[in-house]
Amino acid sequence: MALIRSLAVWVIIYAGQCWLGYVNKWNLESADFYMFYAVATLMMVISYVMGRIEDLEEK
């Protein structure tokens, strides 16, 4: 369950950042998308670890 939730977090955060950049007409370059990817991946890892901790506590 933690993996599915963390993947959903990744998709939502990455898509949200790209959407904000598009709506606000930011002059996005390739490096900006790598930064979005890095932030979304970091949040996914944190979400996965927190979810695994919750799963282990339930057992």
C-alpha positions as a Markdown table, in Angstrom:
| # | Residue | x | y | z |
|---|---|---|---|---|
| 1 | Met | 0.0 | 0.0 | 0.0 |
| 2 | Ala | 2.9 | 2.4 | 0.8 |
| 3 | Leu | 4.3 | 2.0 | -2.7 |
| 4 | Ile | 1.0 | 2.9 | -4.4 |
| 5 | Arg | 0.5 | 5.9 | -2.2 |
| 6 | Ser | 4.1 | 7.1 | -2.8 |
| 7 | Leu | 3.7 | 6.7 | -6.6 |
| 8 | Ala | 0.5 | 8.8 | -6.4 |
| 9 | Val | 2.4 | 11.4 | -4.4 |
| 10 | Trp | 5.1 | 11.5 | -7.1 |
| 11 | Val | 2.6 | 11.9 | -9.9 |
| 12 | Ile | 0.6 | 14.6 | -8.1 |
| 13 | Ile | 3.7 | 16.6 | -7.1 |
| 14 | Tyr | 5.5 | 16.4 | -10.4 |
| 15 | Ala | 2.3 | 17.2 | -12.4 |
| 16 | Gly | 1.5 | 20.1 | -10.0 |
| 17 | Gln | 4.9 | 21.7 | -10.4 |
| 18 | Cys | 4.8 | 21.4 | -14.2 |
| 19 | Trp | 1.3 | 22.8 | -14.3 |
| 20 | Leu | 2.3 | 25.7 | -12.1 |
| 21 | Gly | 5.2 | 26.5 | -14.4 |
| 22 | Tyr | 2.9 | 26.4 | -17.4 |
| 23 | Val | 0.1 | 28.5 | -15.9 |
| 24 | Asn | 2.5 | 31.1 | -14.5 |
| 25 | Lys | 4.4 | 31.2 | -17.9 |
| 26 | Trp | 7.7 | 30.5 | -16.3 |
| 27 | Asn | 10.6 | 30.3 | -18.8 |
| 28 | Leu | 11.3 | 26.6 | -18.0 |
| 29 | Glu | 14.4 | 25.0 | -19.2 |
| 30 | Ser | 15.5 | 21.4 | -19.1 |
| 31 | Ala | 17.3 | 21.9 | -15.7 |
| 32 | Asp | 14.0 | 23.1 | -14.2 |
| 33 | Phe | 12.3 | 19.8 | -15.1 |
| 34 | Tyr | 15.2 | 17.9 | -13.5 |
| 35 | Met | 14.6 | 19.9 | -10.3 |
| 36 | Phe | 10.9 | 19.1 | -10.4 |
| 37 | Tyr | 11.8 | 15.5 | -10.9 |
| 38 | Ala | 14.2 | 15.6 | -7.9 |
| 39 | Val | 11.7 | 17.2 | -5.6 |
| 40 | Ala | 8.9 | 14.8 | -6.6 |
| 41 | Thr | 11.3 | 11.8 | -6.1 |
| 42 | Leu | 12.4 | 13.0 | -2.7 |
| 43 | Met | 8.8 | 13.4 | -1.6 |
| 44 | Met | 8.0 | 10.0 | -3.0 |
| 45 | Val | 10.8 | 8.4 | -0.9 |
| 46 | Ile | 9.7 | 10.2 | 2.2 |
| 47 | Ser | 6.1 | 9.1 | 1.6 |
| 48 | Tyr | 7.2 | 5.5 | 1.0 |
| 49 | Val | 9.3 | 5.4 | 4.2 |
| 50 | Met | 6.6 | 6.9 | 6.3 |
| 51 | Gly | 4.1 | 4.4 | 4.8 |
| 52 | Arg | 6.3 | 1.5 | 5.5 |
| 53 | Ile | 6.7 | 2.6 | 9.1 |
| 54 | Glu | 3.0 | 2.8 | 9.5 |
| 55 | Asp | 2.6 | -0.7 | 7.9 |
| 56 | Leu | 5.2 | -2.1 | 10.3 |
| 57 | Glu | 3.5 | -0.5 | 13.3 |
| 58 | Glu | 0.1 | -2.1 | 12.4 |
| 59 | Lys | 1.6 | -5.6 | 12.5 |
